[in-house]
Amino acid sequence: MKISIVIPAHDEAETIAQCLASIQIAIEQLPSTFTASVLVVLDSCTDDTLKIVQATGFDYLCCYYQCVGQVRDLGIRHAIAHGATWLACTDADSTVPMDWLVQQMEHLDQQRADMICGVVSINNWGHLSSQTQQAYITHYQDKMGHRHIHGANLSFSSDAYLATGGFAPLTCHEDVDLVNRFRARRYTITWSNRVRVLTSSRLQARAKEGFGAFLANLEKVSWS
């Protein structure tokens, strides 16, 4: 099996190196029967993100969509065209544990999943109120069978992706849209808390209605 990890990036110079280093470690844990590659899709970057990615030696594409759905789709289709049969998505402000890919492969072996929806853990609560932390913990279902959807931790087969039409050109919730189309076609989805990533708690969201905006709203409510 050929795995491709696809990462959209827009001005992520502060976080992209750590993200890619964690992915490299996860790749190294895979058995020799698997091959894995990394593709960063840089969208309208104006900082040093490109230079940092070039220094790692990983593959990359550049585009100017300013639309995360289009960026993800560009990267996924490029990876499929180069032989990828399993696609794993994460974000440039996230890091993955060393067993991230191994856990995915175990689910494929056990459940024959067409898609895996993983969970996220917050990397730093220090700048957020205790009320926000408690509200988040109360809301979040960190368990097998959860129903959370994160573009930062979503993986799927190439065949199912192409059959559903792929990520739509949406500036937000492109991940929810894709999962809903997998559901509509009755593909097998594994909702796993064994597959997790550590994600940024920054409140300056790249997507206006994304995860950062969700945290910012919790913080706003906690002080109101």
CSV table of C-alpha atoms in Angstrom, one decimal:
chain,number,residue,atom,x,y,z
A,1,MET,CA,0.0,0.0,0.0
A,2,LYS,CA,1.2,3.5,-0.8
A,3,ILE,CA,0.2,6.2,1.7
A,4,SER,CA,0.3,9.9,1.1
A,5,ILE,CA,0.1,12.5,3.8
A,6,VAL,CA,-1.3,15.8,2.4
A,7,ILE,CA,-1.0,19.0,4.3
A,8,PRO,CA,-2.4,22.4,3.3
A,9,ALA,CA,-0.4,25.4,4.5
A,10,HIS,CA,-1.0,29.1,4.5
A,11,ASP,CA,1.7,31.2,6.3
A,12,GLU,CA,2.7,28.4,8.7
A,13,ALA,CA,6.4,29.2,9.2
A,14,GLU,CA,6.0,29.0,13.0
A,15,THR,CA,4.6,25.5,13.0
A,16,ILE,CA,5.3,23.6,9.7
A,17,ALA,CA,8.8,22.2,10.7
A,18,GLN,CA,7.5,20.6,13.9
A,19,CYS,CA,4.5,19.2,12.0
A,20,LEU,CA,6.7,17.6,9.3
A,21,ALA,CA,9.2,16.3,11.8
A,22,SER,CA,6.4,14.4,13.6
A,23,ILE,CA,5.1,13.0,10.4
A,24,GLN,CA,8.6,11.7,9.5
A,25,ILE,CA,8.8,9.8,12.8
A,26,ALA,CA,5.3,8.3,12.2
A,27,ILE,CA,6.4,7.1,8.7
A,28,GLU,CA,9.4,5.4,10.2
A,29,GLN,CA,7.2,3.3,12.4
A,30,LEU,CA,5.4,1.6,9.4
A,31,PRO,CA,6.3,-1.9,8.4
A,32,SER,CA,8.3,-2.2,5.2
A,33,THR,CA,5.3,-3.5,3.4
A,34,PHE,CA,4.0,0.2,3.3
A,35,THR,CA,5.5,3.1,1.5
A,36,ALA,CA,4.6,6.7,2.5
A,37,SER,CA,5.2,10.1,1.1
A,38,VAL,CA,4.4,13.7,2.2
A,39,LEU,CA,3.0,16.5,0.1
A,40,VAL,CA,2.6,20.0,1.4
A,41,VAL,CA,0.3,22.3,-0.6
A,42,LEU,CA,1.2,25.9,0.0
A,43,ASP,CA,-1.6,28.3,-0.6
A,44,SER,CA,-0.9,32.0,-1.0
A,45,CYS,CA,2.1,31.9,1.4
A,46,THR,CA,3.9,35.2,2.1
A,47,ASP,CA,6.2,34.1,4.9
A,48,ASP,CA,9.0,31.5,5.0
A,49,THR,CA,6.8,28.4,4.9
A,50,LEU,CA,8.1,27.5,1.4
A,51,LYS,CA,11.8,27.8,2.5
A,52,ILE,CA,11.2,25.6,5.5
A,53,VAL,CA,9.4,22.9,3.4
A,54,GLN,CA,12.1,23.0,0.8
A,55,ALA,CA,14.7,22.4,3.5
A,56,THR,CA,13.0,19.2,4.6
A,57,GLY,CA,13.1,17.7,1.1
A,58,PHE,CA,9.4,16.8,1.2
A,59,ASP,CA,7.4,17.3,-2.0
A,60,TYR,CA,5.2,20.5,-2.3
A,61,LEU,CA,2.9,22.3,-4.6
A,62,CYS,CA,2.1,26.0,-4.7
A,63,CYS,CA,-1.3,27.5,-5.4
A,64,TYR,CA,-3.2,30.7,-4.9
A,65,TYR,CA,-6.7,29.5,-4.1
A,66,GLN,CA,-7.3,30.9,-0.6
A,67,CYS,CA,-9.8,28.1,-0.3
A,68,VAL,CA,-8.9,25.1,1.9
A,69,GLY,CA,-11.3,22.8,0.0
A,70,GLN,CA,-9.5,23.5,-3.3
A,71,VAL,CA,-6.1,23.2,-1.7
A,72,ARG,CA,-6.8,19.8,-0.1
A,73,ASP,CA,-8.4,18.5,-3.3
A,74,LEU,CA,-5.4,19.6,-5.4
A,75,GLY,CA,-3.0,17.8,-3.1
A,76,ILE,CA,-5.1,14.6,-2.8
A,77,ARG,CA,-5.6,14.3,-6.6
A,78,HIS,CA,-1.9,14.9,-7.2
A,79,ALA,CA,-1.0,12.2,-4.7
A,80,ILE,CA,-3.5,9.8,-6.3
A,81,ALA,CA,-2.1,10.5,-9.7
A,82,HIS,CA,1.3,9.4,-8.3
A,83,GLY,CA,0.0,6.1,-7.0
A,84,ALA,CA,-1.3,6.8,-3.5
A,85,THR,CA,-4.1,4.4,-2.5
A,86,TRP,CA,-4.5,5.7,1.1
A,87,LEU,CA,-4.6,9.4,1.9
A,88,ALA,CA,-4.0,10.9,5.3
A,89,CYS,CA,-4.8,14.5,6.0
A,90,THR,CA,-3.5,16.7,8.8
A,91,ASP,CA,-2.8,20.5,9.2
A,92,ALA,CA,0.3,22.5,9.3
A,93,ASP,CA,-0.4,23.7,12.9
A,94,SER,CA,-0.7,20.1,14.2
A,95,THR,CA,1.7,17.3,15.1
A,96,VAL,CA,1.0,13.6,15.0
A,97,PRO,CA,2.1,10.9,17.5
A,98,MET,CA,4.5,8.3,16.3
A,99,ASP,CA,1.8,5.6,16.0
A,100,TRP,CA,-0.6,7.8,13.9
A,101,LEU,CA,-0.1,5.9,10.7
A,102,VAL,CA,0.3,2.5,12.4
A,103,GLN,CA,-3.1,2.9,14.1
A,104,GLN,CA,-4.7,3.8,10.7
A,105,MET,CA,-3.3,0.6,9.2
A,106,GLU,CA,-4.5,-1.5,12.1
A,107,HIS,CA,-8.1,-0.1,11.5
A,108,LEU,CA,-7.8,-0.9,7.8
A,109,ASP,CA,-6.9,-4.5,8.7
A,110,GLN,CA,-9.5,-4.9,11.4
A,111,GLN,CA,-12.5,-2.9,10.0
A,112,ARG,CA,-11.7,-2.6,6.3
A,113,ALA,CA,-12.5,1.1,6.7
A,114,ASP,CA,-13.0,3.4,3.7
A,115,MET,CA,-12.5,6.4,5.9
A,116,ILE,CA,-11.1,7.1,9.4
A,117,CYS,CA,-12.2,10.1,11.4
A,118,GLY,CA,-9.7,10.7,14.2
A,119,VAL,CA,-9.7,12.9,17.3
A,120,VAL,CA,-7.6,15.9,18.3
A,121,SER,CA,-6.0,16.9,21.5
A,122,ILE,CA,-5.3,20.6,22.4
A,123,ASN,CA,-1.6,21.4,22.5
A,124,ASN,CA,-1.7,24.3,25.0
A,125,TRP,CA,-4.4,25.5,27.4
A,126,GLY,CA,-2.3,28.1,29.0
A,127,HIS,CA,-3.8,31.2,27.2
A,128,LEU,CA,-7.4,30.0,27.6
A,129,SER,CA,-9.6,30.3,30.6
A,130,SER,CA,-10.5,27.4,32.8
A,131,GLN,CA,-14.1,27.9,31.8
A,132,THR,CA,-13.2,27.4,28.2
A,133,GLN,CA,-11.2,24.2,29.0
A,134,GLN,CA,-14.1,22.8,31.0
A,135,ALA,CA,-16.7,23.6,28.3
A,136,TYR,CA,-14.5,22.0,25.7
A,137,ILE,CA,-14.0,18.8,27.7
A,138,THR,CA,-17.7,18.6,28.4
A,139,HIS,CA,-18.5,18.9,24.7
A,140,TYR,CA,-15.8,16.7,23.3
A,141,GLN,CA,-16.3,12.9,23.0
A,142,ASP,CA,-12.8,11.4,23.2
A,143,LYS,CA,-13.9,7.8,22.7
A,144,MET,CA,-14.3,5.2,20.0
A,145,GLY,CA,-17.5,5.8,18.1
A,146,HIS,CA,-17.3,9.6,18.5
A,147,ARG,CA,-18.8,11.8,15.7
A,148,HIS,CA,-16.2,14.6,15.5
A,149,ILE,CA,-14.8,15.6,12.1
A,150,HIS,CA,-11.5,17.2,11.8
A,151,GLY,CA,-9.6,18.0,8.5
A,152,ALA,CA,-6.5,17.8,10.7
A,153,ASN,CA,-7.1,14.1,11.3
A,154,LEU,CA,-9.0,12.5,8.4
A,155,SER,CA,-7.9,9.6,6.2
A,156,PHE,CA,-9.6,7.6,3.4
A,157,SER,CA,-9.1,5.4,0.4
A,158,SER,CA,-8.3,6.8,-3.0
A,159,ASP,CA,-11.1,4.9,-4.7
A,160,ALA,CA,-13.8,6.1,-2.3
A,161,TYR,CA,-12.4,9.7,-2.5
A,162,LEU,CA,-12.7,9.8,-6.3
A,163,ALA,CA,-16.1,8.1,-6.3
A,164,THR,CA,-17.5,10.8,-4.0
A,165,GLY,CA,-16.1,13.6,-6.0
A,166,GLY,CA,-13.5,14.7,-3.4
A,167,PHE,CA,-13.2,17.8,-1.3
A,168,ALA,CA,-15.6,20.6,-2.5
A,169,PRO,CA,-14.2,24.1,-3.1
A,170,LEU,CA,-15.4,25.3,0.3
A,171,THR,CA,-13.5,27.8,2.5
A,172,CYS,CA,-14.7,26.0,5.6
A,173,HIS,CA,-16.4,22.7,6.6
A,174,GLU,CA,-15.0,20.9,3.5
A,175,ASP,CA,-14.2,18.0,5.8
A,176,VAL,CA,-17.8,17.7,7.1
A,177,ASP,CA,-19.1,17.9,3.5
A,178,LEU,CA,-16.8,15.1,2.4
A,179,VAL,CA,-17.7,12.9,5.3
A,180,ASN,CA,-21.4,13.4,4.6
A,181,ARG,CA,-20.9,12.3,1.0
A,182,PHE,CA,-19.1,9.1,2.3
A,183,ARG,CA,-22.0,8.5,4.5
A,184,ALA,CA,-24.5,9.0,1.7
A,185,ARG,CA,-22.7,6.3,-0.4
A,186,ARG,CA,-22.6,4.0,2.7
A,187,TYR,CA,-18.9,3.7,2.8
A,188,THR,CA,-17.4,2.2,6.0
A,189,ILE,CA,-16.3,5.0,8.4
A,190,THR,CA,-14.3,4.2,11.5
A,191,TRP,CA,-14.6,6.9,14.3
A,192,SER,CA,-11.5,6.3,16.2
A,193,ASN,CA,-9.8,7.9,19.3
A,194,ARG,CA,-6.8,5.7,18.7
A,195,VAL,CA,-6.0,7.9,15.7
A,196,ARG,CA,-5.3,11.3,17.1
A,197,VAL,CA,-3.3,14.5,16.5
A,198,LEU,CA,-2.2,17.3,18.7
A,199,THR,CA,-3.5,20.5,17.3
A,200,SER,CA,-3.0,24.2,17.9
A,201,SER,CA,-5.2,26.1,20.4
A,202,ARG,CA,-4.6,29.4,18.6
A,203,LEU,CA,-7.6,31.7,18.3
A,204,GLN,CA,-6.5,33.4,15.1
A,205,ALA,CA,-8.3,31.0,12.9
A,206,ARG,CA,-7.2,30.4,9.3
A,207,ALA,CA,-10.8,29.5,8.5
A,208,LYS,CA,-13.5,31.8,9.7
A,209,GLU,CA,-15.6,28.9,11.0
A,210,GLY,CA,-12.8,26.4,11.7
A,211,PHE,CA,-11.5,24.9,14.9
A,212,GLY,CA,-9.7,28.1,16.0
A,213,ALA,CA,-13.0,30.0,15.6
A,214,PHE,CA,-14.8,27.3,17.7
A,215,LEU,CA,-12.3,27.8,20.5
A,216,ALA,CA,-12.5,31.6,20.2
A,217,ASN,CA,-16.2,31.4,20.6
A,218,LEU,CA,-15.9,29.2,23.7
A,219,GLU,CA,-13.5,31.8,25.1
A,220,LYS,CA,-15.9,34.6,24.3
A,221,VAL,CA,-18.8,32.9,26.0
A,222,SER,CA,-16.7,32.1,29.1
A,223,TRP,CA,-16.1,35.8,29.6
A,224,SER,CA,-19.6,37.0,28.8
